[in-house]
mmCIF file of C-alpha atoms and ligand atoms in Angstrom:
data_model
loop_
_atom_site.group_PDB
_atom_site.id
_atom_site.type_symbol
_atom_site.label_atom_id
_atom_site.label_comp_id
_atom_site.label_asym_id
_atom_site.label_seq_id
_atom_site.Cartn_x
_atom_site.Cartn_y
_atom_site.Cartn_z
ATOM 1 C CA UNK A 3 -22.491 86.208 0.999
ATOM 2 C CA UNK A 4 -23.237 88.804 -1.636
ATOM 3 C CA UNK A 5 -25.560 91.418 -2.005
ATOM 4 C CA UNK A 6 -26.614 91.688 1.785
ATOM 5 C CA UNK A 7 -28.941 94.144 3.171
ATOM 6 C CA UNK A 8 -30.005 94.930 6.741
ATOM 7 C CA UNK A 9 -33.334 96.538 7.370
ATOM 8 C CA UNK A 10 -34.090 97.674 10.948
ATOM 9 C CA UNK A 11 -37.358 99.041 12.233
ATOM 10 C CA UNK A 12 -38.875 100.383 15.491
ATOM 11 C CA UNK A 13 -41.330 97.567 15.168
ATOM 12 C CA UNK A 14 -41.577 94.308 13.164
ATOM 13 C CA UNK A 15 -44.730 92.467 12.359
ATOM 14 C CA UNK A 16 -44.094 89.380 10.659
ATOM 15 C CA UNK A 17 -47.511 88.562 9.291
ATOM 16 C CA UNK A 18 -48.042 85.417 11.101
ATOM 17 C CA UNK A 19 -49.997 87.125 13.624
ATOM 18 C CA UNK A 20 -47.407 86.897 16.327
ATOM 19 C CA UNK A 21 -46.854 89.756 18.651
ATOM 20 C CA UNK A 22 -44.715 92.592 16.992
ATOM 21 C CA UNK A 23 -41.025 92.641 17.742
ATOM 22 C CA UNK A 24 -39.757 95.869 19.189
ATOM 23 C CA UNK A 25 -36.696 97.060 17.317
ATOM 24 C CA UNK A 26 -36.763 94.376 14.721
ATOM 25 C CA UNK A 27 -34.422 93.484 11.951
ATOM 26 C CA UNK A 28 -34.277 91.567 8.577
ATOM 27 C CA UNK A 29 -31.214 90.287 7.036
ATOM 28 C CA UNK A 30 -31.676 90.016 3.214
ATOM 29 C CA UNK A 31 -29.423 87.871 0.941
ATOM 30 C CA UNK A 32 -30.127 88.643 -2.811
ATOM 31 C CA UNK A 33 -33.693 88.346 -3.107
ATOM 32 C CA UNK A 34 -34.673 86.412 -0.118
ATOM 33 C CA UNK A 35 -34.988 86.813 3.680
ATOM 34 C CA UNK A 36 -31.930 85.094 5.466
ATOM 35 C CA UNK A 37 -33.042 86.080 9.037
ATOM 36 C CA UNK A 38 -35.620 87.796 11.051
ATOM 37 C CA UNK A 39 -35.621 88.844 14.729
ATOM 38 C CA UNK A 40 -34.722 91.464 17.400
ATOM 39 C CA UNK A 41 -31.877 93.711 16.211
ATOM 40 C CA UNK A 42 -29.571 92.779 19.223
ATOM 41 C CA UNK A 43 -29.588 89.133 17.984
ATOM 42 C CA UNK A 44 -28.610 89.982 14.504
ATOM 43 C CA UNK A 45 -25.279 88.450 13.283
ATOM 44 C CA UNK A 46 -23.628 89.694 10.339
ATOM 45 C CA UNK A 47 -21.488 86.980 8.507
ATOM 46 C CA UNK A 48 -17.788 87.380 8.932
ATOM 47 C CA UNK A 49 -16.289 89.887 6.447
ATOM 48 C CA UNK A 50 -19.478 91.028 5.084
ATOM 49 C CA UNK A 51 -20.621 94.503 4.835
ATOM 50 C CA UNK A 52 -24.262 94.817 4.059
ATOM 51 C CA UNK A 53 -26.053 97.907 3.040
ATOM 52 C CA UNK A 54 -28.079 99.175 6.071
ATOM 53 C CA UNK A 55 -31.527 100.768 6.016
ATOM 54 C CA UNK A 56 -32.566 102.214 9.210
ATOM 55 C CA UNK A 57 -36.173 103.204 10.353
ATOM 56 C CA UNK A 58 -36.177 103.769 13.956
ATOM 57 C CA UNK A 59 -39.720 105.240 14.050
ATOM 58 C CA UNK A 60 -41.036 102.845 11.064
ATOM 59 C CA UNK A 61 -42.629 99.627 11.386
ATOM 60 C CA UNK A 62 -41.471 96.482 9.094
ATOM 61 C CA UNK A 63 -44.246 94.390 7.544
ATOM 62 C CA UNK A 64 -44.459 91.857 4.692
ATOM 63 C CA UNK A 65 -45.237 93.481 1.352
ATOM 64 C CA UNK A 66 -49.028 93.696 0.754
ATOM 65 C CA UNK A 67 -50.788 91.078 -1.109
ATOM 66 C CA UNK A 68 -53.837 92.419 -3.036
ATOM 67 C CA UNK A 69 -55.912 89.582 -4.216
ATOM 68 C CA UNK A 70 -58.073 91.439 -6.709
ATOM 69 C CA UNK A 71 -56.858 94.422 -9.160
ATOM 70 C CA UNK A 72 -57.711 95.673 -12.658
ATOM 71 C CA UNK A 73 -54.689 97.527 -13.933
ATOM 72 C CA UNK A 74 -56.425 98.278 -17.122
ATOM 73 C CA UNK A 75 -58.976 100.701 -15.561
ATOM 74 C CA UNK A 76 -58.553 104.232 -14.048
ATOM 75 C CA UNK A 77 -60.912 103.899 -11.155
ATOM 76 C CA UNK A 78 -62.212 107.405 -11.745
ATOM 77 C CA UNK A 79 -65.865 106.381 -11.932
ATOM 78 C CA UNK A 80 -65.690 105.281 -15.421
ATOM 79 C CA UNK A 81 -67.822 102.543 -16.518
ATOM 80 C CA UNK A 82 -66.352 99.573 -18.506
ATOM 81 C CA UNK A 83 -68.526 100.875 -21.401
ATOM 82 C CA UNK A 84 -66.690 104.214 -21.136
ATOM 83 C CA UNK A 85 -63.633 102.549 -22.013
ATOM 84 C CA UNK A 86 -64.606 100.546 -24.990
ATOM 85 C CA UNK A 87 -63.197 103.190 -27.465
ATOM 86 C CA UNK A 88 -59.759 102.889 -25.875
ATOM 87 C CA UNK A 89 -57.129 100.737 -27.657
ATOM 88 C CA UNK A 90 -55.362 97.857 -26.264
ATOM 89 C CA UNK A 91 -52.217 99.984 -26.371
ATOM 90 C CA UNK A 92 -53.839 102.649 -24.235
ATOM 91 C CA UNK A 93 -55.035 100.164 -21.585
ATOM 92 C CA UNK A 94 -51.646 98.767 -21.310
ATOM 93 C CA UNK A 95 -50.034 102.171 -20.968
ATOM 94 C CA UNK A 96 -52.509 102.965 -18.053
ATOM 95 C CA UNK A 97 -51.718 99.365 -16.674
ATOM 96 C CA UNK A 98 -48.121 100.431 -16.498
ATOM 97 C CA UNK A 99 -48.776 103.475 -14.641
ATOM 98 C CA UNK A 100 -51.305 101.853 -12.247
ATOM 99 C CA UNK A 101 -48.779 98.825 -11.527
ATOM 100 C CA UNK A 102 -46.034 101.367 -10.631
ATOM 101 C CA UNK A 103 -48.416 103.281 -8.267
ATOM 102 C CA UNK A 104 -49.534 99.971 -6.609
ATOM 103 C CA UNK A 105 -46.145 98.946 -6.029
ATOM 104 C CA UNK A 106 -45.043 102.115 -4.369
ATOM 105 C CA UNK A 107 -48.088 101.987 -2.287
ATOM 106 C CA UNK A 108 -46.830 98.774 -0.748
ATOM 107 C CA UNK A 109 -48.307 96.147 -2.624
ATOM 108 C CA UNK A 110 -45.554 93.805 -3.858
ATOM 109 C CA UNK A 111 -47.818 90.975 -5.267
ATOM 110 C CA UNK A 112 -51.179 91.319 -6.839
ATOM 111 C CA UNK A 113 -53.649 89.086 -8.621
ATOM 112 C CA UNK A 114 -54.959 90.650 -11.680
ATOM 113 C CA UNK A 115 -58.610 89.663 -12.084
ATOM 114 C CA UNK A 116 -59.146 90.706 -15.560
ATOM 115 C CA UNK A 117 -57.668 92.760 -18.313
ATOM 116 C CA UNK A 118 -58.757 93.090 -22.094
ATOM 117 C CA UNK A 119 -57.230 90.698 -24.647
ATOM 118 C CA UNK A 120 -53.472 90.311 -24.194
ATOM 119 C CA UNK A 121 -52.961 93.525 -22.050
ATOM 120 C CA UNK A 122 -52.895 91.749 -18.767
ATOM 121 C CA UNK A 123 -50.352 89.003 -19.685
ATOM 122 C CA UNK A 124 -48.154 91.715 -21.471
ATOM 123 C CA UNK A 125 -47.949 93.726 -18.430
ATOM 124 C CA UNK A 126 -47.163 90.721 -16.255
ATOM 125 C CA UNK A 127 -44.227 89.928 -18.609
ATOM 126 C CA UNK A 128 -43.010 93.356 -19.063
ATOM 127 C CA UNK A 129 -42.608 93.568 -15.049
ATOM 128 C CA UNK A 130 -40.906 90.137 -14.950
ATOM 129 C CA UNK A 131 -38.546 91.034 -17.553
ATOM 130 C CA UNK A 132 -37.824 94.409 -15.879
ATOM 131 C CA UNK A 133 -38.992 96.848 -18.539
ATOM 132 C CA UNK A 134 -41.472 98.486 -16.030
ATOM 133 C CA UNK A 135 -42.046 98.663 -12.229
ATOM 134 C CA UNK A 136 -44.757 96.713 -10.556
ATOM 135 C CA UNK A 137 -45.964 94.245 -8.055
ATOM 136 C CA UNK A 138 -45.306 90.486 -8.944
ATOM 137 C CA UNK A 139 -48.636 89.471 -10.787
ATOM 138 C CA UNK A 140 -50.733 86.574 -10.677
ATOM 139 C CA UNK A 141 -52.861 86.967 -13.826
ATOM 140 C CA UNK A 142 -56.003 85.387 -15.209
ATOM 141 C CA UNK A 143 -55.437 87.188 -18.728
ATOM 142 C CA UNK A 144 -59.119 87.477 -19.622
ATOM 143 C CA UNK A 145 -62.079 86.393 -17.333
ATOM 144 C CA UNK A 146 -64.152 83.764 -18.871
ATOM 145 C CA UNK A 147 -67.999 84.942 -19.192
ATOM 146 C CA UNK A 148 -71.042 84.030 -21.072
ATOM 147 C CA UNK A 149 -71.955 85.869 -24.276
ATOM 148 C CA UNK A 150 -72.558 89.549 -23.374
ATOM 149 C CA UNK A 151 -71.913 88.787 -19.836
ATOM 150 C CA UNK A 152 -70.019 90.642 -17.197
ATOM 151 C CA UNK A 153 -66.753 92.064 -18.798
ATOM 152 C CA UNK A 154 -67.224 90.342 -21.975
ATOM 153 C CA UNK A 155 -65.453 93.203 -23.886
ATOM 154 C CA UNK A 156 -62.182 91.895 -22.351
ATOM 155 C CA UNK A 157 -62.324 89.209 -24.873
ATOM 156 C CA UNK A 158 -63.194 85.990 -22.691
ATOM 157 C CA UNK A 159 -66.576 85.048 -23.929
ATOM 158 C CA UNK A 160 -67.285 81.137 -23.718
ATOM 159 C CA UNK A 161 -70.352 78.985 -23.743
ATOM 160 C CA UNK A 162 -71.534 75.616 -23.263
ATOM 161 C CA UNK A 163 -69.291 72.807 -21.607
ATOM 162 C CA UNK A 164 -66.969 72.417 -24.739
ATOM 163 C CA UNK A 165 -66.735 76.100 -24.833
ATOM 164 C CA UNK A 166 -65.503 76.270 -21.263
ATOM 165 C CA UNK A 167 -62.884 73.559 -21.800
ATOM 166 C CA UNK A 168 -61.663 75.406 -24.929
ATOM 167 C CA UNK A 169 -61.477 78.875 -23.181
ATOM 168 C CA UNK A 170 -59.562 77.462 -20.305
ATOM 169 C CA UNK A 171 -56.997 75.470 -22.699
ATOM 170 C CA UNK A 172 -56.557 78.610 -24.604
ATOM 171 C CA UNK A 173 -55.652 80.668 -21.292
ATOM 172 C CA UNK A 174 -53.410 77.757 -20.364
ATOM 173 C CA UNK A 175 -51.604 78.059 -23.453
ATOM 174 C CA UNK A 176 -51.156 81.698 -23.118
ATOM 175 C CA UNK A 177 -49.733 80.989 -19.604
ATOM 176 C CA UNK A 178 -52.131 82.483 -17.268
ATOM 177 C CA UNK A 179 -51.766 81.770 -13.604
ATOM 178 C CA UNK A 180 -55.295 81.150 -12.704
ATOM 179 C CA UNK A 181 -58.849 81.144 -14.195
ATOM 180 C CA UNK A 182 -61.294 84.052 -13.328
ATOM 181 C CA UNK A 183 -64.894 83.112 -14.229
ATOM 182 C CA UNK A 184 -68.038 85.348 -14.042
ATOM 183 C CA UNK A 185 -70.796 83.142 -12.423
ATOM 184 C CA UNK A 186 -73.324 86.019 -12.430
ATOM 185 C CA UNK A 187 -73.439 89.407 -14.353
ATOM 186 C CA UNK A 188 -72.186 92.349 -12.778
ATOM 187 C CA UNK A 189 -71.626 96.234 -13.583
ATOM 188 C CA UNK A 190 -71.587 95.563 -17.454
ATOM 189 C CA UNK A 191 -74.815 96.822 -19.018
ATOM 190 C CA UNK A 192 -75.516 93.830 -21.105
ATOM 191 C CA UNK A 193 -75.215 91.384 -18.013
ATOM 192 C CA UNK A 194 -77.701 90.555 -15.242
ATOM 193 C CA UNK A 195 -76.123 90.897 -11.778
ATOM 194 C CA UNK A 196 -78.597 88.968 -10.003
ATOM 195 C CA UNK A 197 -79.016 85.946 -12.175
ATOM 196 C CA UNK A 198 -76.684 83.049 -12.823
ATOM 197 C CA UNK A 199 -74.785 83.248 -15.777
ATOM 198 C CA UNK A 200 -73.603 79.673 -16.378
ATOM 199 C CA UNK A 201 -75.102 76.486 -15.587
ATOM 200 C CA UNK A 202 -73.450 74.117 -13.068
ATOM 201 C CA UNK A 203 -72.503 71.736 -15.738
ATOM 202 C CA UNK A 204 -70.569 74.679 -17.613
ATOM 203 C CA UNK A 205 -68.848 75.783 -14.480
ATOM 204 C CA UNK A 206 -68.038 72.076 -13.443
ATOM 205 C CA UNK A 207 -66.222 71.728 -17.065
ATOM 206 C CA UNK A 208 -64.344 74.865 -16.550
ATOM 207 C CA UNK A 209 -63.187 73.952 -12.824
ATOM 208 C CA UNK A 210 -62.217 70.416 -13.916
ATOM 209 C CA UNK A 211 -60.103 71.551 -16.874
ATOM 210 C CA UNK A 212 -58.595 74.459 -14.804
ATOM 211 C CA UNK A 213 -57.730 72.034 -11.935
ATOM 212 C CA UNK A 214 -56.358 69.525 -14.348
ATOM 213 C CA UNK A 215 -53.632 72.106 -15.218
ATOM 214 C CA UNK A 216 -53.303 73.062 -11.563
ATOM 215 C CA UNK A 217 -54.955 76.389 -11.905
ATOM 216 C CA UNK A 218 -56.885 77.913 -9.151
ATOM 217 C CA UNK A 219 -60.530 79.233 -9.997
ATOM 218 C CA UNK A 220 -61.733 82.404 -8.824
ATOM 219 C CA UNK A 221 -65.563 82.947 -9.059
ATOM 220 C CA UNK A 222 -67.191 86.392 -9.485
ATOM 221 C CA UNK A 223 -70.633 86.027 -7.874
ATOM 222 C CA UNK A 224 -73.216 88.868 -7.236
ATOM 223 C CA UNK A 225 -76.141 86.755 -6.496
ATOM 224 C CA UNK A 226 -76.750 83.656 -4.191
ATOM 225 C CA UNK A 227 -77.424 81.342 -7.090
ATOM 226 C CA UNK A 228 -74.092 82.151 -8.632
ATOM 227 C CA UNK A 229 -72.454 81.467 -5.355
ATOM 228 C CA UNK A 230 -74.244 78.151 -5.140
ATOM 229 C CA UNK A 231 -73.154 77.155 -8.673
ATOM 230 C CA UNK A 232 -69.772 78.039 -7.929
ATOM 231 C CA UNK A 233 -69.672 75.908 -4.792
ATOM 232 C CA UNK A 234 -71.217 73.021 -6.779
ATOM 233 C CA UNK A 235 -68.521 73.329 -9.318
ATOM 234 C CA UNK A 236 -65.851 73.260 -7.030
ATOM 235 C CA UNK A 237 -64.328 76.830 -7.339
ATOM 236 C CA UNK A 238 -61.567 77.860 -5.099
ATOM 237 C CA UNK A 239 -62.657 81.329 -4.352
ATOM 238 C CA UNK A 240 -65.978 83.354 -4.429
ATOM 239 C CA UNK A 241 -65.503 86.911 -5.341
ATOM 240 C CA UNK A 242 -67.735 89.662 -3.905
ATOM 241 C CA UNK A 243 -69.827 86.833 -2.540
ATOM 242 C CA UNK A 244 -73.115 88.958 -2.571
ATOM 243 C CA UNK A 245 -76.138 87.227 -1.159
ATOM 244 C CA UNK A 246 -78.778 88.685 -3.676
ATOM 245 C CA UNK A 247 -81.806 87.103 -4.616
ATOM 246 C CA UNK A 248 -82.917 87.381 -8.228
ATOM 247 C CA UNK A 249 -84.701 90.460 -7.689
ATOM 248 C CA UNK A 250 -81.833 92.179 -6.152
ATOM 249 C CA UNK A 251 -82.847 91.723 -2.482
ATOM 250 C CA UNK A 252 -79.902 91.247 -0.181
ATOM 251 C CA UNK A 253 -80.846 88.053 1.833
ATOM 252 C CA UNK A 254 -77.752 86.364 3.740
ATOM 253 C CA UNK A 255 -78.092 82.513 3.392
ATOM 254 C CA UNK A 256 -76.599 80.571 6.516
ATOM 255 C CA UNK A 257 -76.907 77.438 4.796
ATOM 256 C CA UNK A 258 -74.832 78.613 1.859
ATOM 257 C CA UNK A 259 -72.387 80.461 4.177
ATOM 258 C CA UNK A 260 -71.914 77.004 6.116
ATOM 259 C CA UNK A 261 -71.009 75.505 2.858
ATOM 260 C CA UNK A 262 -68.321 78.143 2.064
ATOM 261 C CA UNK A 263 -66.776 77.363 5.509
ATOM 262 C CA UNK A 264 -66.942 73.704 5.403
ATOM 263 C CA UNK A 265 -65.271 73.399 1.853
ATOM 264 C CA UNK A 266 -62.592 76.119 2.968
ATOM 265 C CA UNK A 267 -63.597 78.268 -0.222
ATOM 266 C CA UNK A 268 -61.939 81.682 0.031
ATOM 267 C CA UNK A 269 -63.954 84.617 -0.031
ATOM 268 C CA UNK A 270 -62.968 88.025 -1.381
ATOM 269 C CA UNK A 271 -65.378 90.507 -0.099
ATOM 270 C CA UNK A 272 -64.422 93.648 -2.105
ATOM 271 C CA UNK A 273 -65.953 96.050 0.477
ATOM 272 C CA UNK A 274 -64.319 99.413 -0.484
ATOM 273 C CA UNK A 275 -65.043 99.401 -4.092
ATOM 274 C CA UNK A 276 -68.766 99.778 -2.947
ATOM 275 C CA UNK A 277 -67.805 102.459 -0.434
ATOM 276 C CA UNK A 278 -65.838 104.350 -2.910
ATOM 277 C CA UNK A 279 -68.933 104.942 -4.991
ATOM 278 C CA UNK A 280 -70.779 105.949 -1.960
ATOM 279 C CA UNK A 281 -68.050 108.435 -1.183
ATOM 280 C CA UNK A 282 -67.761 109.762 -4.701
ATOM 281 C CA UNK A 283 -71.535 110.371 -4.809
ATOM 282 C CA UNK A 284 -71.398 112.051 -1.232
ATOM 283 C CA UNK A 285 -68.725 114.408 -2.485
ATOM 284 C CA UNK A 286 -70.626 115.250 -5.565
ATOM 285 C CA UNK A 287 -73.586 115.919 -3.266
ATOM 286 C CA UNK A 288 -71.520 118.394 -1.160
ATOM 287 C CA UNK A 289 -69.996 120.153 -4.429
ATOM 288 C CA UNK A 290 -72.501 120.238 -7.057
ATOM 289 C CA UNK A 291 -75.614 118.629 -5.591
ATOM 290 C CA UNK A 292 -77.295 115.367 -6.773
ATOM 291 C CA UNK A 293 -80.496 115.030 -9.091
ATOM 292 C CA UNK A 294 -83.299 112.810 -7.851
ATOM 293 C CA UNK A 295 -82.094 109.578 -9.435
ATOM 294 C CA UNK A 296 -78.709 110.061 -7.870
ATOM 295 C CA UNK A 297 -80.280 110.792 -4.426
ATOM 296 C CA UNK A 298 -82.219 107.532 -4.588
ATOM 297 C CA UNK A 299 -79.151 105.800 -5.720
ATOM 298 C CA UNK A 300 -77.086 106.877 -3.002
ATOM 299 C CA UNK A 301 -79.806 105.788 -0.680
ATOM 300 C CA UNK A 302 -80.023 102.469 -2.082
ATOM 301 C CA UNK A 303 -76.117 101.999 -2.143
ATOM 302 C CA UNK A 304 -76.021 102.763 1.548
ATOM 303 C CA UNK A 305 -78.651 100.469 2.253
ATOM 304 C CA UNK A 306 -76.945 97.642 0.323
ATOM 305 C CA UNK A 307 -73.650 98.414 2.080
ATOM 306 C CA UNK A 308 -75.104 98.096 5.422
ATOM 307 C CA UNK A 309 -76.837 94.740 4.681
ATOM 308 C CA UNK A 310 -73.826 93.273 3.105
ATOM 309 C CA UNK A 311 -71.532 94.383 5.881
ATOM 310 C CA UNK A 312 -74.102 92.535 8.672
ATOM 311 C CA UNK A 313 -74.085 89.541 6.141
ATOM 312 C CA UNK A 314 -70.290 89.532 5.985
ATOM 313 C CA UNK A 315 -69.943 89.566 9.714
ATOM 314 C CA UNK A 316 -72.278 86.459 9.797
ATOM 315 C CA UNK A 317 -70.077 84.825 7.021
ATOM 316 C CA UNK A 318 -67.023 85.593 9.015
ATOM 317 C CA UNK A 319 -68.389 84.291 12.213
ATOM 318 C CA UNK A 320 -69.722 81.093 10.336
ATOM 319 C CA UNK A 321 -65.929 80.467 9.577
ATOM 320 C CA UNK A 322 -65.421 81.532 6.110
ATOM 321 C CA UNK A 323 -61.684 82.379 5.152
ATOM 322 C CA UNK A 324 -61.260 85.914 3.914
ATOM 323 C CA UNK A 325 -58.999 86.893 1.106
ATOM 324 C CA UNK A 326 -58.637 90.667 0.905
ATOM 325 C CA UNK A 327 -58.611 92.043 -2.552
ATOM 326 C CA UNK A 328 -59.236 95.710 -3.502
ATOM 327 C CA UNK A 329 -61.013 95.422 -6.954
ATOM 328 C CA UNK A 330 -59.001 98.531 -7.578
ATOM 329 C CA UNK A 331 -59.452 100.133 -11.182
ATOM 330 C CA UNK A 332 -62.989 99.164 -11.089
ATOM 331 C CA UNK A 333 -65.487 102.107 -10.893
ATOM 332 C CA UNK A 334 -64.384 104.763 -8.319
ATOM 333 C CA UNK A 335 -61.563 102.957 -6.673
ATOM 334 C CA UNK A 336 -58.122 103.800 -8.113
ATOM 335 C CA UNK A 337 -54.956 101.844 -7.789
ATOM 336 C CA UNK A 338 -52.567 102.701 -5.091
ATOM 337 C CA UNK A 339 -54.991 102.285 -2.136
ATOM 338 C CA UNK A 340 -55.385 98.848 -1.266
ATOM 339 C CA UNK A 341 -55.103 99.639 2.365
ATOM 340 C CA UNK A 342 -58.588 101.184 2.315
ATOM 341 C CA UNK A 343 -59.907 97.523 1.797
ATOM 342 C CA UNK A 344 -57.969 96.499 4.896
ATOM 343 C CA UNK A 345 -59.344 99.503 6.796
ATOM 344 C CA UNK A 346 -62.948 98.707 5.819
ATOM 345 C CA UNK A 347 -62.344 95.170 6.930
ATOM 346 C CA UNK A 348 -62.039 96.525 10.388
ATOM 347 C CA UNK A 349 -65.472 97.722 10.237
ATOM 348 C CA UNK A 350 -66.290 94.160 10.656
ATOM 349 C CA UNK A 351 -65.408 92.024 13.755
ATOM 350 C CA UNK A 352 -61.800 92.131 12.503
ATOM 351 C CA UNK A 353 -58.858 93.390 14.578
ATOM 352 C CA UNK A 354 -56.037 95.467 12.979
ATOM 353 C CA UNK A 355 -53.722 92.564 13.559
ATOM 354 C CA UNK A 356 -56.148 90.226 11.738
ATOM 355 C CA UNK A 357 -56.665 92.636 8.892
ATOM 356 C CA UNK A 358 -52.855 92.824 8.536
ATOM 357 C CA UNK A 359 -52.473 89.054 8.603
ATOM 358 C CA UNK A 360 -55.369 88.951 6.091
ATOM 359 C CA UNK A 361 -53.707 91.438 3.571
ATOM 360 C CA UNK A 362 -50.535 89.589 3.662
ATOM 361 C CA UNK A 363 -50.337 85.936 4.726
ATOM 362 C CA UNK A 364 -53.775 84.988 3.997
ATOM 363 C CA UNK A 365 -54.381 86.732 0.585
ATOM 364 C CA UNK A 366 -51.031 85.130 -0.500
ATOM 365 C CA UNK A 367 -52.292 81.762 0.427
ATOM 366 C CA UNK A 368 -55.732 82.391 -1.189
ATOM 367 C CA UNK A 369 -53.890 83.099 -4.587
ATOM 368 C CA UNK A 370 -51.424 80.198 -4.273
ATOM 369 C CA UNK A 371 -48.324 81.992 -3.576
ATOM 370 C CA UNK A 372 -48.157 81.560 0.209
ATOM 371 C CA UNK A 373 -44.887 79.499 0.107
ATOM 372 C CA UNK A 374 -42.866 82.393 -1.330
ATOM 373 C CA UNK A 375 -44.386 85.488 0.001
ATOM 374 C CA UNK A 376 -46.779 87.105 2.480
ATOM 375 C CA UNK A 377 -44.646 86.766 5.763
ATOM 376 C CA UNK A 378 -41.391 87.931 6.778
ATOM 377 C CA UNK A 379 -39.676 84.519 7.332
ATOM 378 C CA UNK A 380 -36.369 83.233 6.504
ATOM 379 C CA UNK A 381 -36.453 81.538 2.959
ATOM 380 C CA UNK A 382 -39.318 83.826 1.761
ATOM 381 C CA UNK A 383 -38.824 86.361 -0.946
ATOM 382 C CA UNK A 384 -37.658 89.781 0.650
ATOM 383 C CA UNK A 385 -40.885 91.765 0.007
ATOM 384 C CA UNK A 386 -41.017 94.481 2.754
ATOM 385 C CA UNK A 387 -43.288 97.378 3.316
ATOM 386 C CA UNK A 388 -41.928 99.999 5.854
ATOM 387 C CA UNK A 389 -44.796 102.287 7.274
ATOM 388 C CA UNK A 390 -44.065 105.555 9.149
ATOM 389 C CA UNK A 391 -46.265 104.744 12.156
ATOM 390 C CA UNK A 392 -47.560 101.745 14.020
ATOM 391 C CA UNK A 393 -50.500 100.342 12.081
ATOM 392 C CA UNK A 394 -51.665 98.323 15.061
ATOM 393 C CA UNK A 395 -52.515 101.483 16.703
ATOM 394 C CA UNK A 396 -54.347 102.695 13.722
ATOM 395 C CA UNK A 397 -54.634 100.944 10.381
ATOM 396 C CA UNK A 398 -54.472 104.207 8.498
ATOM 397 C CA UNK A 399 -50.802 103.975 9.325
ATOM 398 C CA UNK A 400 -50.418 101.325 6.651
ATOM 399 C CA UNK A 401 -50.701 104.250 4.005
ATOM 400 C CA UNK A 402 -47.685 106.286 5.370
ATOM 401 C CA UNK A 403 -45.270 104.232 3.290
ATOM 402 C CA UNK A 404 -41.710 105.092 4.004
ATOM 403 C CA UNK A 405 -40.213 102.376 1.918
ATOM 404 C CA UNK A 406 -40.981 99.392 -0.136
ATOM 405 C CA UNK A 407 -38.780 96.343 -1.106
ATOM 406 C CA UNK A 408 -39.498 93.740 -3.795
ATOM 407 C CA UNK A 409 -37.420 90.618 -4.069
ATOM 408 C CA UNK A 410 -34.772 92.374 -1.923
ATOM 409 C CA UNK A 411 -34.633 95.402 -4.221
ATOM 410 C CA UNK A 412 -35.350 98.964 -2.757
ATOM 411 C CA UNK A 413 -37.915 100.222 -4.996
ATOM 412 C CA UNK A 414 -39.329 103.068 -2.951
HETATM 413 ZN ZN1 ZN B 7 -66.388 91.135 -9.944
HETATM 414 ZN ZN1 ZN B 8 -63.107 92.904 -10.359
#
């Protein structure tokens, strides 16, 4: 056997939710995991002299899988409108920087939820061809949105059932991995976050066309009617899943939650992207103070956060499947901190072990790559995160990154 590596750690968490292995080891052959178990049981093939990586105080985990990123964006408080003047070339360069940051933070697979024009797919190809470092990307290219709808500046406007089919076919031609659709408006100024964007007929045409080509559909929804429309159309994942009425009031809907659970539709909550905005206003308040409008905004954001955390707990209790994804790049959430979303999940009725399984195995399944990544098992790709401490004690330890391996290559 050629190109063998052994990685040893004080603790090994395989991502399946099984108890951690003390003094665990991985044998890696090429890009894949050949063996996982306790160090004393490791057998090196005769005549082989693998490269050995030792982390006696470290924890070995599957590389993290972030189901929601926007590599185009800085996550420094900028609105999508602030970035309109930036060229595609500049967006791509920032994406290159962000992809490296995200990989080195321990995310070995990420689902790109929308980039402008061809920048997302170019980034993906550049990483695959080895031009630049980055996580393995599952990309939608451009999100599909109504005229003037959320993220329309990314270039994915489409209207009407025929328009939806054409838009999907165009993206399939460009070799996207999944289809992202905005079923409501969002943070884009010309859009309406609390109103449905598409009719069920339009969404059904999109889902039908996407599924015909074997592509999963992720549906952004910040209003209850958008969630319902996405469910009616058969979308595979509800993104944000904010139970907002058309007047913006958050009102958890148990019937809709039941449908989400029954249909096995994934939910990507994106908790921290909201918290990041709260934190940035709070630090502004400490440093330079807030004006009246900002004080009111901070107050409103906190109330929304509290209500949606309560609703999200009910959603989880109803049996919804959670797919963690950061939404990093958006607004005040920079790339390289997916762990903050996992830590925020623990504010819900979720244990540290469940949060780890969610951010590895479950998120991998939710984006259609569960067969190749998300757990430390023989036959899977050798994507490994090594943290300095034990994340089961405090999930913050997930951010103390000692090493990252992607497809068996030591990248950090
Ligand atoms: Zn969104
Ligand atoms: Zn997003």
